[in-house]
Coordinates of C-alpha atoms and ligand atoms in Angstrom, one line a residue:
X838 CA -9.9 -6.1 37.5
X839 CA -6.6 -4.8 35.9
X840 CA -3.7 -7.3 35.8
X841 CA -0.8 -6.5 38.0
X842 CA 2.3 -6.0 35.7
X843 CA 4.9 -5.6 38.5
X844 CA 6.4 -9.0 37.7
X845 CA 5.7 -9.0 33.9
X846 CA 8.8 -8.8 31.7
X847 CA 8.8 -9.0 27.9
X848 CA 11.2 -11.7 26.9
X849 CA 9.5 -12.8 23.8
X850 CA 7.3 -11.0 21.2
X851 CA 5.3 -12.9 18.7
X852 CA 3.6 -11.6 15.5
X853 CA 0.9 -13.2 13.5
X854 CA 1.3 -12.2 9.8
X855 CA 4.7 -11.9 8.0
X856 CA 3.6 -9.3 5.5
X857 CA 4.5 -5.7 4.5
X858 CA 3.9 -4.6 8.1
X859 CA 4.7 -7.6 10.3
X860 CA 8.1 -8.3 8.6
X861 CA 9.6 -4.8 8.8
X862 CA 8.0 -3.8 12.1
X863 CA 9.2 -6.9 13.9
X864 CA 12.6 -6.6 12.3
X865 CA 12.9 -3.1 13.8
X866 CA 11.9 -4.3 17.3
X867 CA 14.5 -7.1 17.0
X868 CA 17.1 -4.5 15.9
X869 CA 16.6 -2.1 18.8
X870 CA 15.7 -4.7 21.5
X871 CA 18.4 -7.3 21.4
X872 CA 17.2 -8.5 24.8
X873 CA 13.9 -9.6 23.3
X874 CA 13.3 -12.6 21.1
X875 CA 11.0 -11.8 18.2
X876 CA 9.1 -14.5 16.4
X877 CA 7.0 -13.9 13.3
X878 CA 4.5 -16.5 12.4
X879 CA 2.6 -17.0 9.1
X880 CA 0.5 -19.7 7.6
X881 CA 2.1 -19.2 4.3
X882 CA 5.1 -21.5 4.2
X883 CA 6.4 -19.9 0.9
X884 CA 6.5 -16.5 2.5
X885 CA 8.3 -17.8 5.6
X886 CA 10.8 -19.6 3.4
X887 CA 11.4 -16.3 1.5
X888 CA 11.9 -14.4 4.8
X889 CA 14.5 -17.1 5.7
X890 CA 16.3 -16.8 2.4
X891 CA 18.5 -14.1 0.7
X892 CA 15.6 -13.1 -1.4
X893 CA 13.1 -11.5 1.0
X894 CA 9.4 -11.6 0.0
X895 CA 9.1 -7.8 0.0
X896 CA 11.5 -5.1 -1.4
X897 CA 12.0 -2.3 1.1
X898 CA 15.2 -0.2 1.1
X899 CA 17.4 -1.0 4.1
X900 CA 15.4 -4.0 5.2
X901 CA 17.7 -6.7 3.9
X902 CA 20.6 -5.5 6.1
X903 CA 18.5 -5.5 9.3
X904 CA 17.1 -9.0 8.7
X905 CA 20.5 -10.4 7.9
X906 CA 21.9 -8.8 11.0
X907 CA 19.2 -10.1 13.4
X908 CA 17.9 -13.3 11.8
X909 CA 18.8 -16.4 13.8
X910 CA 19.9 -14.2 16.8
X911 CA 16.7 -12.7 18.1
X912 CA 14.6 -12.6 14.9
X913 CA 12.9 -15.7 13.7
X914 CA 10.4 -16.3 10.9
X915 CA 8.4 -19.5 11.4
X916 CA 5.3 -21.5 10.9
X917 CA 5.6 -22.9 14.4
X918 CA 2.6 -21.4 16.3
X919 CA 3.8 -22.6 19.7
X920 CA 7.2 -20.9 19.4
X921 CA 5.7 -17.7 18.0
X922 CA 2.4 -17.3 19.9
X923 CA 2.0 -19.6 22.8
X924 CA 5.4 -18.9 24.3
X925 CA 5.2 -15.1 23.7
X926 CA 4.4 -12.4 26.3
X927 CA 3.2 -9.9 23.7
X928 CA 1.5 -11.0 20.5
X929 CA 0.9 -8.6 17.6
X930 CA -1.9 -9.3 15.1
X931 CA -0.6 -8.1 11.7
X932 CA -2.8 -10.0 9.3
X933 CA -4.5 -8.5 6.3
X934 CA -7.8 -6.8 6.7
X935 CA -9.0 -6.4 3.0
X936 CA -12.2 -5.0 1.8
X937 CA -14.9 -7.6 1.9
X938 CA -15.7 -9.0 -1.6
X939 CA -18.8 -10.9 -0.8
X940 CA -22.1 -10.7 1.1
X941 CA -23.2 -7.8 3.3
X942 CA -20.9 -4.8 3.0
X943 CA -19.3 -6.2 -0.2
X944 CA -16.9 -3.7 -1.7
X945 CA -17.0 -1.4 1.4
X946 CA -16.7 -3.1 4.8
X947 CA -13.3 -4.4 6.1
X948 CA -13.2 -8.2 6.2
X949 CA -12.2 -9.1 9.7
X950 CA -12.2 -12.9 9.2
X951 CA -8.4 -13.1 9.6
X952 CA -8.4 -11.1 12.8
X953 CA -11.2 -13.1 14.2
X954 CA -9.5 -16.3 13.3
X955 CA -6.3 -15.2 15.1
X956 CA -8.4 -14.4 18.3
X957 CA -10.1 -17.8 18.2
X958 CA -6.7 -19.6 17.7
X959 CA -5.2 -17.7 20.6
X960 CA -8.2 -18.5 22.8
X961 CA -8.1 -22.2 21.9
X962 CA -4.3 -22.6 22.3
X963 CA -3.3 -20.4 25.2
X964 CA -4.6 -21.8 28.5
X965 CA -2.5 -20.2 31.1
X966 CA -0.6 -17.0 31.9
X967 CA -1.1 -13.5 30.8
X968 CA -0.5 -12.0 27.3
X969 CA -0.8 -8.6 25.8
X970 CA -2.5 -8.8 22.4
X971 CA -1.7 -5.9 20.1
X972 CA -3.9 -5.0 17.1
X973 CA -1.3 -3.9 14.6
X974 CA -3.6 -4.4 11.6
X975 CA -5.8 -1.5 10.4
X976 CA -9.3 -2.3 11.7
X977 CA -12.7 -0.6 12.1
X978 CA -13.6 1.0 15.5
X979 CA -14.7 -1.5 18.1
X980 CA -12.7 -4.4 16.7
X981 CA -10.8 -4.7 20.0
X982 CA -14.1 -5.4 21.6
X983 CA -14.8 -8.3 19.3
X984 CA -11.2 -9.7 19.9
X985 CA -11.7 -9.3 23.7
X986 CA -15.1 -11.0 23.7
X987 CA -13.7 -14.0 21.8
X988 CA -10.7 -14.3 24.0
X989 CA -12.9 -14.4 27.1
X990 CA -15.1 -17.2 25.9
X991 CA -12.9 -20.2 26.8
X992 CA -14.5 -22.5 29.4
X993 CA -11.3 -24.4 30.2
X994 CA -8.7 -21.6 30.4
X995 CA -6.9 -19.7 33.1
X996 CA -5.3 -17.4 30.6
X997 CA -5.9 -13.6 30.8
X998 CA -5.4 -10.9 28.2
X999 CA -5.1 -7.2 27.7
X1000 CA -5.9 -5.8 24.3
X1001 CA -4.1 -2.8 22.9
X1002 CA -4.5 -1.0 19.6
X1003 CA -1.2 0.1 18.1
X1004 CA -1.9 1.0 14.4
X1005 CA 1.0 1.2 12.0
X1006 CA 1.7 4.3 10.0
X1007 CA 4.7 3.2 7.9
X1008 CA 4.5 3.8 4.1
X1009 CA 5.9 1.2 1.7
X1010 CA 9.2 2.1 0.1
X1011 CA 10.2 4.1 3.3
X1012 CA 9.2 1.5 5.9
X1013 CA 12.6 1.3 7.5
X1014 CA 13.0 5.1 7.7
X1015 CA 9.4 5.5 9.0
X1016 CA 9.9 2.8 11.7
X1017 CA 13.3 4.1 12.8
X1018 CA 12.0 7.6 13.1
X1019 CA 8.2 7.6 13.4
X1020 CA 6.2 10.9 13.7
X1021 CA 4.4 9.1 16.5
X1022 CA 3.7 5.7 18.0
X1023 CA 0.1 5.4 18.9
X1024 CA -1.1 3.0 21.7
X1025 CA -4.7 2.7 22.6
X1026 CA -5.9 0.7 25.5
X1027 CA -7.9 0.5 28.7
X1028 CA -5.2 -0.6 31.1
X1029 CA -2.4 2.0 31.6
X1030 CA 0.0 -0.7 32.9
X1031 CA -0.3 -2.7 29.7
X1032 CA 0.2 0.4 27.6
X1033 CA 3.3 1.1 29.6
X1034 CA 4.7 -2.4 28.8
X1035 CA 4.4 -1.7 25.1
X1036 CA 5.5 1.9 25.3
X1037 CA 8.7 0.6 27.1
X1038 CA 9.4 -1.6 24.1
X1039 CA 9.2 1.3 21.6
X1040 CA 11.1 3.6 24.0
X1041 CA 14.2 1.6 23.2
X1042 CA 14.5 3.8 20.1
X1043 CA 11.5 6.2 20.0
X1044 CA 11.5 9.4 22.1
X1045 CA 8.9 9.1 25.0
X1046 CA 7.1 12.3 23.9
X1047 CA 6.4 10.7 20.5
X1048 CA 4.7 7.7 22.1
X1049 CA 1.1 8.8 22.5
X1050 CA -1.7 7.1 24.5
X1051 CA -5.4 7.2 23.8
X1052 CA -8.4 5.1 24.5
X1053 CA -8.9 2.0 22.2
X1054 CA -11.5 3.6 20.0
X1055 CA -9.6 6.8 19.4
X1056 CA -6.6 4.7 18.4
X1057 CA -8.5 2.5 16.0
X1058 CA -10.2 5.5 14.5
X1059 CA -7.1 7.7 14.2
X1060 CA -5.5 5.2 11.8
X1061 CA -8.5 5.4 9.4
X1062 CA -8.7 9.2 9.7
X1063 CA -4.9 9.6 9.0
X1064 CA -5.3 7.7 5.7
X1065 CA -8.4 9.6 4.8
X1066 CA -6.7 12.9 5.3
X1067 CA -3.6 11.8 3.4
X1068 CA -5.6 10.5 0.4
X1069 CA -7.8 13.6 0.6
X1070 CA -4.8 15.8 -0.1
X1071 CA -3.9 13.8 -3.2
X1072 CA -7.5 14.0 -4.5
X1073 CA -7.6 17.7 -3.8
X1074 CA -4.4 18.4 -5.7
X1075 CA -5.5 16.1 -8.5
X1076 CA -8.8 18.0 -8.7
X1077 CA -6.8 21.2 -8.9
X1078 CA -4.7 19.6 -11.7
X1079 CA -7.8 19.4 -13.9
X1080 CA -8.5 23.1 -13.3
X1081 CA -4.9 23.9 -14.2
X1082 CA -5.1 21.9 -17.5
X1083 CA -8.2 23.9 -18.3
X1084 CA -6.9 27.3 -17.4
X1085 CA -3.2 27.5 -18.0
X1086 CA -2.2 27.4 -14.4
X1087 CA 0.5 24.9 -13.5
X1088 CA -0.2 22.4 -10.7
X1089 CA 3.4 22.2 -9.5
X1090 CA 3.5 26.0 -9.1
X1091 CA 0.1 26.0 -7.3
X1092 CA 1.1 23.1 -5.0
X1093 CA 4.3 25.0 -4.1
X1094 CA 2.6 28.3 -3.5
X1095 CA -0.2 26.7 -1.4
X1096 CA 2.1 24.3 0.5
X1097 CA 4.3 27.1 1.7
X1098 CA 1.5 28.1 4.0
X1099 CA 2.7 26.3 7.2
X1100 CA -1.0 25.6 8.1
X1101 CA -1.2 23.5 4.9
X1102 CA 2.3 22.2 4.5
X1103 CA 4.1 21.0 1.4
X1104 CA 4.0 17.3 1.6
X1105 CA 1.5 15.0 -0.1
X1106 CA 0.7 17.6 -2.7
X1107 CA 2.2 15.8 -5.7
X1108 CA -0.4 15.6 -8.5
X1109 CA -0.4 12.2 -10.1
X1110 CA -2.2 9.6 -12.1
X1111 CA -4.0 8.8 -8.9
X1112 CA -3.1 7.1 -5.6
X1113 CA -2.8 3.4 -5.3
X1114 CA -1.6 1.0 -2.6
X1115 CA -3.4 -1.5 -0.4
X1116 CA -4.5 1.0 2.2
X1117 CA -6.0 4.3 1.1
X1118 CA -9.0 3.1 -0.8
X1119 CA -9.6 0.2 1.6
X1120 CA -9.5 2.4 4.7
X1121 CA -11.7 5.2 3.2
X1122 CA -14.2 2.6 2.2
X1123 CA -13.9 1.2 5.7
X1124 CA -14.6 4.6 7.3
X1125 CA -17.5 5.5 5.0
X1126 CA -19.1 2.1 5.7
X1127 CA -18.7 2.8 9.5
X1128 CA -20.2 6.3 9.0
X1129 CA -23.2 4.8 7.2
X1130 CA -23.6 2.2 9.9
X1131 CA -23.9 5.1 12.4
X1132 CA -26.5 6.7 10.1
X1133 CA -24.0 9.5 9.1
X1134 CA -24.7 9.5 5.4
X1135 CA -23.3 13.0 4.9
X1136 CA -20.0 12.0 6.5
X1137 CA -19.8 8.9 4.3
X1138 CA -20.6 10.9 1.1
X1139 CA -18.0 13.5 2.1
X1140 CA -15.1 11.0 2.4
X1141 CA -16.3 8.9 -0.5
X1142 CA -15.6 11.9 -2.8
X1143 CA -11.9 11.2 -2.2
X1144 CA -12.2 7.9 -4.0
X1145 CA -14.5 9.2 -6.8
X1146 CA -12.0 11.9 -7.6
X1147 CA -9.2 9.3 -7.7
X1148 CA -11.2 7.1 -10.0
X1149 CA -11.9 10.1 -12.3
X1150 CA -8.2 11.0 -12.3
X1151 CA -7.2 7.6 -13.6
X1152 CA -9.9 7.5 -16.1
X1153 CA -9.0 11.0 -17.3
X1154 CA -5.4 10.0 -17.9
X1155 CA -6.4 6.9 -19.9
X1156 CA -8.8 9.0 -22.0
X1157 CA -6.1 11.6 -22.6
X1158 CA -3.7 9.0 -24.0
X1159 CA -6.4 7.8 -26.4
X1160 CA -7.4 11.3 -27.4
X1161 CA -3.9 12.6 -28.0
X1162 CA -3.0 9.6 -30.1
X1163 CA -5.6 10.8 -32.7
X1164 CA -8.5 9.2 -30.9
X1165 CA -7.4 5.7 -31.3
X1166 CA -4.7 3.4 -29.8
X1167 CA -6.0 0.3 -31.6
X1168 CA -3.0 -1.7 -32.9
X1169 CA -0.6 1.0 -31.6
X1170 CA 2.2 0.0 -29.4
X1171 CA 2.6 1.9 -26.1
X1172 CA 5.3 1.6 -23.5
X1173 CA 4.4 1.8 -19.8
X1174 CA 7.2 2.7 -17.5
X1175 CA 6.4 1.7 -13.9
X1176 CA 3.8 -0.7 -12.6
X1177 CA 4.3 -0.6 -8.8
X1178 CA 1.9 1.7 -7.0
X1179 CA 4.8 4.0 -5.9
X1180 CA 8.6 4.0 -6.2
X1181 CA 10.9 1.8 -4.1
X1182 CA 8.4 -1.1 -3.7
X1183 CA 7.5 -4.1 -5.7
X1184 CA 3.9 -3.9 -4.5
X1185 CA 1.2 -3.4 -7.1
X1186 CA -1.9 -3.5 -5.0
X1187 CA -4.5 -1.0 -6.3
X1188 CA -1.8 0.5 -8.5
X1189 CA -3.1 3.1 -11.0
X1190 CA -1.1 1.3 -13.6
X1191 CA -3.4 -1.8 -13.4
X1192 CA -6.5 0.3 -14.2
X1193 CA -4.9 2.3 -17.0
X1194 CA -3.3 -0.7 -18.7
X1195 CA -6.6 -2.6 -18.6
X1196 CA -8.4 0.4 -20.2
X1197 CA -5.8 0.6 -22.9
X1198 CA -6.0 -3.1 -23.6
X1199 CA -9.7 -2.7 -23.9
X1200 CA -8.9 0.0 -26.5
X1201 CA -6.9 -2.7 -28.4
X1202 CA -3.5 -1.2 -27.7
X1203 CA -0.4 -3.3 -27.5
X1204 CA 1.6 -2.6 -24.3
X1205 CA 5.2 -3.0 -23.5
X1206 CA 5.6 -2.8 -19.7
X1207 CA 8.7 -2.3 -17.7
X1208 CA 9.1 -2.0 -13.9
X1209 CA 12.4 -2.4 -12.0
X1210 CA 10.9 -4.4 -9.2
X1211 CA 7.6 -6.1 -10.3
X1212 CA 7.7 -9.6 -11.9
X1213 CA 6.1 -10.5 -15.2
X1214 CA 3.8 -13.0 -13.4
X1215 CA 2.5 -10.2 -11.1
X1216 CA 1.9 -7.8 -14.0
X1217 CA 0.0 -10.3 -16.1
X1218 CA -2.0 -11.5 -13.2
X1219 CA -3.0 -8.0 -12.1
X1220 CA -4.2 -6.9 -15.5
X1221 CA -6.0 -10.2 -16.1
X1222 CA -7.7 -10.0 -12.7
X1223 CA -9.1 -6.5 -13.4
X1224 CA -10.2 -7.4 -16.9
X1225 CA -12.0 -10.4 -15.6
X1226 CA -13.5 -8.4 -12.8
X1227 CA -12.1 -10.8 -10.3
X1228 CA -11.1 -9.7 -6.8
X1229 CA -7.7 -9.6 -5.3
X1230 CA -6.1 -13.1 -5.0
X1231 CA -8.8 -14.7 -7.0
X1232 CA -7.0 -15.7 -10.1
X1233 CA -8.2 -19.2 -10.4
X1234 CA -7.5 -21.6 -13.3
X1235 CA -10.8 -21.0 -15.1
X1236 CA -10.0 -17.3 -15.5
X1237 CA -6.8 -18.2 -17.3
X1238 CA -8.8 -19.2 -20.4
X1239 CA -11.3 -16.4 -20.6
X1240 CA -11.3 -14.2 -23.8
X1241 CA -10.2 -11.3 -21.6
X1242 CA -7.1 -13.2 -20.4
X1243 CA -6.3 -14.4 -23.9
X1244 CA -6.5 -10.7 -25.0
X1245 CA -4.1 -9.7 -22.2
X1246 CA -1.6 -12.4 -23.2
X1247 CA -1.8 -11.3 -26.8
X1248 CA -1.5 -7.5 -26.1
X1249 CA 0.8 -7.2 -23.1
X1250 CA 4.5 -7.9 -23.1
X1251 CA 6.7 -7.4 -20.0
X1252 CA 10.1 -6.3 -20.9
X1253 CA 13.2 -6.3 -18.6
X1254 CA 15.1 -3.5 -20.3
X1255 CA 13.6 0.0 -20.4
X1256 CA 15.2 0.9 -23.8
X1257 CA 13.9 -2.3 -25.4
X1258 CA 10.5 -1.5 -23.8
X1259 CA 10.3 1.9 -25.4
X1260 CA 11.7 0.9 -28.8
X1261 CA 9.2 1.1 -31.7
X1262 CA 6.4 2.4 -29.6
X1263 CA 4.1 5.4 -30.3
X1264 CA 4.1 6.7 -26.8
X1265 CA 5.7 6.4 -23.4
X1266 CA 3.5 6.5 -20.2
X1267 CA 5.3 7.2 -16.9
X1268 CA 3.2 5.5 -14.3
X1269 CA 5.5 5.2 -11.2
X1270 CA 7.9 7.9 -10.0
X1271 CA 11.0 5.6 -10.0
X1272 CA 14.2 7.7 -9.8
X1273 CA 15.9 5.8 -12.5
X1274 CA 13.5 7.1 -15.1
X1275 CA 15.1 10.6 -14.6
X1276 CA 18.5 9.2 -15.5
X1277 CA 17.6 7.6 -18.9
X1278 CA 19.1 8.8 -22.2
X1279 CA 15.8 10.2 -23.5
X1280 CA 17.3 11.2 -26.8
X1281 CA 18.2 7.6 -27.4
X1282 CA 14.7 6.6 -26.5
X1283 CA 13.2 9.2 -28.7
X1284 CA 15.3 8.1 -31.7
X1285 CA 14.1 4.5 -31.3
X1286 CA 10.4 5.4 -31.2
X1287 CA 7.7 5.9 -33.9
X1288 CA 7.0 9.5 -34.8
X1289 CA 5.3 11.6 -33.6
X1290 CA 6.7 10.3 -30.3
X1291 CA 4.4 11.1 -27.3
X1292 CA 5.3 11.1 -23.7
X1293 CA 2.6 11.2 -20.9
X1294 CA 4.2 11.9 -17.6
X1295 CA 1.7 10.6 -15.0
X1296 CA 4.0 11.7 -12.2
X1297 CA 5.5 15.0 -13.4
X1298 CA 9.0 13.8 -12.7
X1299 CA 10.8 14.4 -16.0
X1300 CA 12.3 17.6 -17.4
X1301 CA 9.5 18.5 -19.9
X1302 CA 11.2 21.3 -21.7
X1303 CA 14.2 19.1 -22.4
X1304 CA 12.0 16.4 -23.7
X1305 CA 10.2 18.9 -25.9
X1306 CA 13.6 20.1 -27.2
X1307 CA 14.4 16.5 -28.1
X1308 CA 11.1 16.3 -30.1
X1309 CA 8.6 14.6 -27.8
X1310 CA 5.0 15.7 -27.6
X1311 CA 4.8 15.9 -23.8
X1312 CA 1.6 15.8 -21.7
X1313 CA 1.8 16.1 -18.0
X1314 CA -0.7 16.2 -15.1
X1315 CA -1.9 19.7 -14.3
X1316 CA -0.1 21.6 -17.0
X1317 CA -2.1 23.2 -19.8
X1318 CA -1.4 21.9 -23.3
X1319 CA 0.5 24.3 -25.6
X1320 CA -1.9 23.9 -28.6
X1321 CA -5.1 22.5 -27.1
X1322 CA -7.1 22.9 -30.2
X1323 CA -4.9 20.7 -32.3
X1324 CA -4.1 17.0 -32.1
Ligands
LIG1298 N1 1.1 -2.4 3.7 C1 1.3 -1.3 4.4 O1 2.1 -0.4 4.0 C2 0.5 -1.1 5.7 C3 0.9 0.0 6.5 C4 0.2 0.2 7.7 C5 -0.9 -0.7 8.1 N2 -1.2 -1.7 7.2 C6 -2.2 -2.7 7.7 O2 -1.5 -3.8 8.3 C7 -2.3 -5.0 8.0 C8 -1.4 -6.0 7.3 O3 -1.0 -5.4 6.1 P1 0.1 -6.1 5.1 O4 0.3 -5.2 4.0 O5 1.3 -6.5 6.0 O6 -0.6 -7.4 4.7 P2 0.0 -8.6 3.9 O7 -1.1 -9.2 3.1 O8 1.3 -8.3 3.3 O9 0.4 -9.6 5.1 C9 -0.6 -10.3 5.9 C10 0.0 -11.7 6.2 O10 -0.9 -12.3 7.2 C11 -0.9 -13.7 6.9 N3 -2.1 -14.3 7.6 C12 -3.4 -14.0 7.4 N4 -4.1 -14.7 8.3 C13 -3.3 -15.4 9.1 C14 -3.4 -16.3 10.2 N5 -4.6 -16.6 10.7 N6 -2.3 -16.9 10.7 C15 -1.1 -16.5 10.2 N7 -0.9 -15.7 9.2 C16 -2.0 -15.1 8.6 C17 -1.0 -13.8 5.4 O11 -0.5 -15.0 5.0 C18 0.0 -12.6 5.0 O12 1.3 -13.1 4.8 C19 -3.5 -4.6 7.3 O13 -4.6 -4.4 8.2 C20 -3.1 -3.2 6.6 O14 -4.2 -2.4 6.4 C21 -0.5 -2.0 6.1
LIG1299 O1 1.8 13.6 -3.0 C1 1.5 12.4 -3.3 C2 1.8 11.3 -2.4 C3 1.5 10.0 -2.7 N1 0.8 9.8 -3.9 C4 0.4 8.4 -4.2 O2 -0.3 7.9 -3.1 C5 -0.2 6.5 -3.0 C6 0.1 6.1 -1.5 O3 1.4 6.6 -1.2 P1 2.0 6.5 0.3 O4 1.0 7.0 1.2 O5 3.3 7.1 0.2 O6 2.2 4.9 0.4 P2 1.5 3.8 1.3 O7 2.5 2.7 1.5 O8 0.2 3.5 0.7 O9 1.2 4.5 2.8 C7 0.0 5.0 3.2 O10 -0.8 3.9 3.7 C8 -0.2 3.2 4.8 C9 -1.1 2.0 5.1 O11 -2.1 2.3 5.9 C10 0.0 4.1 5.9 O12 0.6 3.4 7.0 C11 0.9 5.3 5.5 O13 1.0 6.2 6.6 C12 0.2 6.0 4.3 O14 1.1 7.0 3.8 C13 0.9 6.1 -4.0 O15 0.3 5.6 -5.1 C14 1.6 7.4 -4.3 O16 2.2 7.4 -5.5 C15 0.5 10.8 -4.8 O17 0.0 10.5 -5.8 N2 0.9 12.0 -4.4

């Protein structure tokens, strides 16, 4: 029987998981709903401390101002479960759902242990009243069913729950903009009254016609499909970039011409060194695993091609660097500009830089790395993890002393000044599309480099003819080489 919501008012919203999604999403609700108290809970005390400090745990343009404005008024970051969850009317689950790195489904399936743990904790701690539980994390279809089953299995509880799916579509680096002005807010659920409660929260700043309602499974699936389609566009244009390099076409011109067709659209057609980030690969793997589970091998293979193309693009870039530097980078010094997976974030998860740097270290190159927002610790940790074939977050003490880690320490330097980073190197590799790279004095950089000075623009963001005038040997994605037969 559906719960009667006529006397249900949302006075407090809780969120489990104070990460890249939980933090910004809840801050936005606090901003536009001053009548609602918003509590964000995390097990990680260091992360909560950072949210309560002047140095937030994530870099996101515009977020500091919102947090500073609302924190302590109606926005609270806490490790107090009672305040954040037990006392809340609506509880968002915004925990990580990484790809499983063990057992059945290893490397493919989404690991739902954090979601399941949240459901069990809620069941065991909430004994009375009614709550709306909102799946904010990206999950496989039918996860809401698992959450619901767990919540219903308490023998000593009067509590009742409605489960909603409300996937998040924000992109890092533009989270504030995306949350303020979303293309759509998607709410999936079985009880229209519960959906209305959540829709009313968003309606404080999002137009009603942009708040769409579906059944639970469509909502869960739509999130995975959206990411597959976005990533597919990047892999498509990257595949085209290889044809351009082989034929003399220019990928920027092709993308422009193709994107002007309104049916295709111009966004997400920027050829690159490959997509990164914590979502695309994970969610495609998640969808292909689901497809296989439903015996839809052709569907799985179709979407898996998006990842294969992305892997090939990264590999192709690393190989080109080696090839153009006279087939060896051994003992050569290369400068890497950009380590984050995209601009305006300090996040490096699945960044193409990690893969390419590790390949170049394997080739015995020395790397100077500069990124405006990523710490030295993070960069070293990421490269060591990949070279040790260790999964995300698994950088335990024993890996610190492996030959691979020793090699990374010997070959990689993280440098805080871009001019120092480039000085005395044989080549510059542009790995992230940071705007500041366009403003550098490239003549000064060129003068400080070894000659011939190479520049590989993995994002096609610089003015290549100007760089060539200065004297650089420039290689970009999807543009044919001027003298392909020569070195
Ligand atoms: N990062 C993005 O841009 C983005 C965008 C849309 C959707 N998503 C999805 O949102 C979800 C969260 O992603 P994220 O990037 O914010 O992850 P994250 O790793 O930054 O944050 C997750 C947080 O959850 C906490 N946590 C895990 N289990 C917990 C528990 N039982 N109790 C309390 N805290 C717990 C972790 O300590 C961590 O701080 C994922 O499913 C992801 O796919 C991410
Ligand atoms: O034309 C493009 C656009 C993007 N990228 C790369 O693709 C990756 C992902 O970029 P983006 O999608 O902007 O950032 P994310 O934060 O990963 O956001 C994606 O993943 C989120 C998590 O699921 C979703 O919520 C967002 O809607 C979806 O865009 C980055 O490495 C970009 O550099 C390209 O190479 N070319």
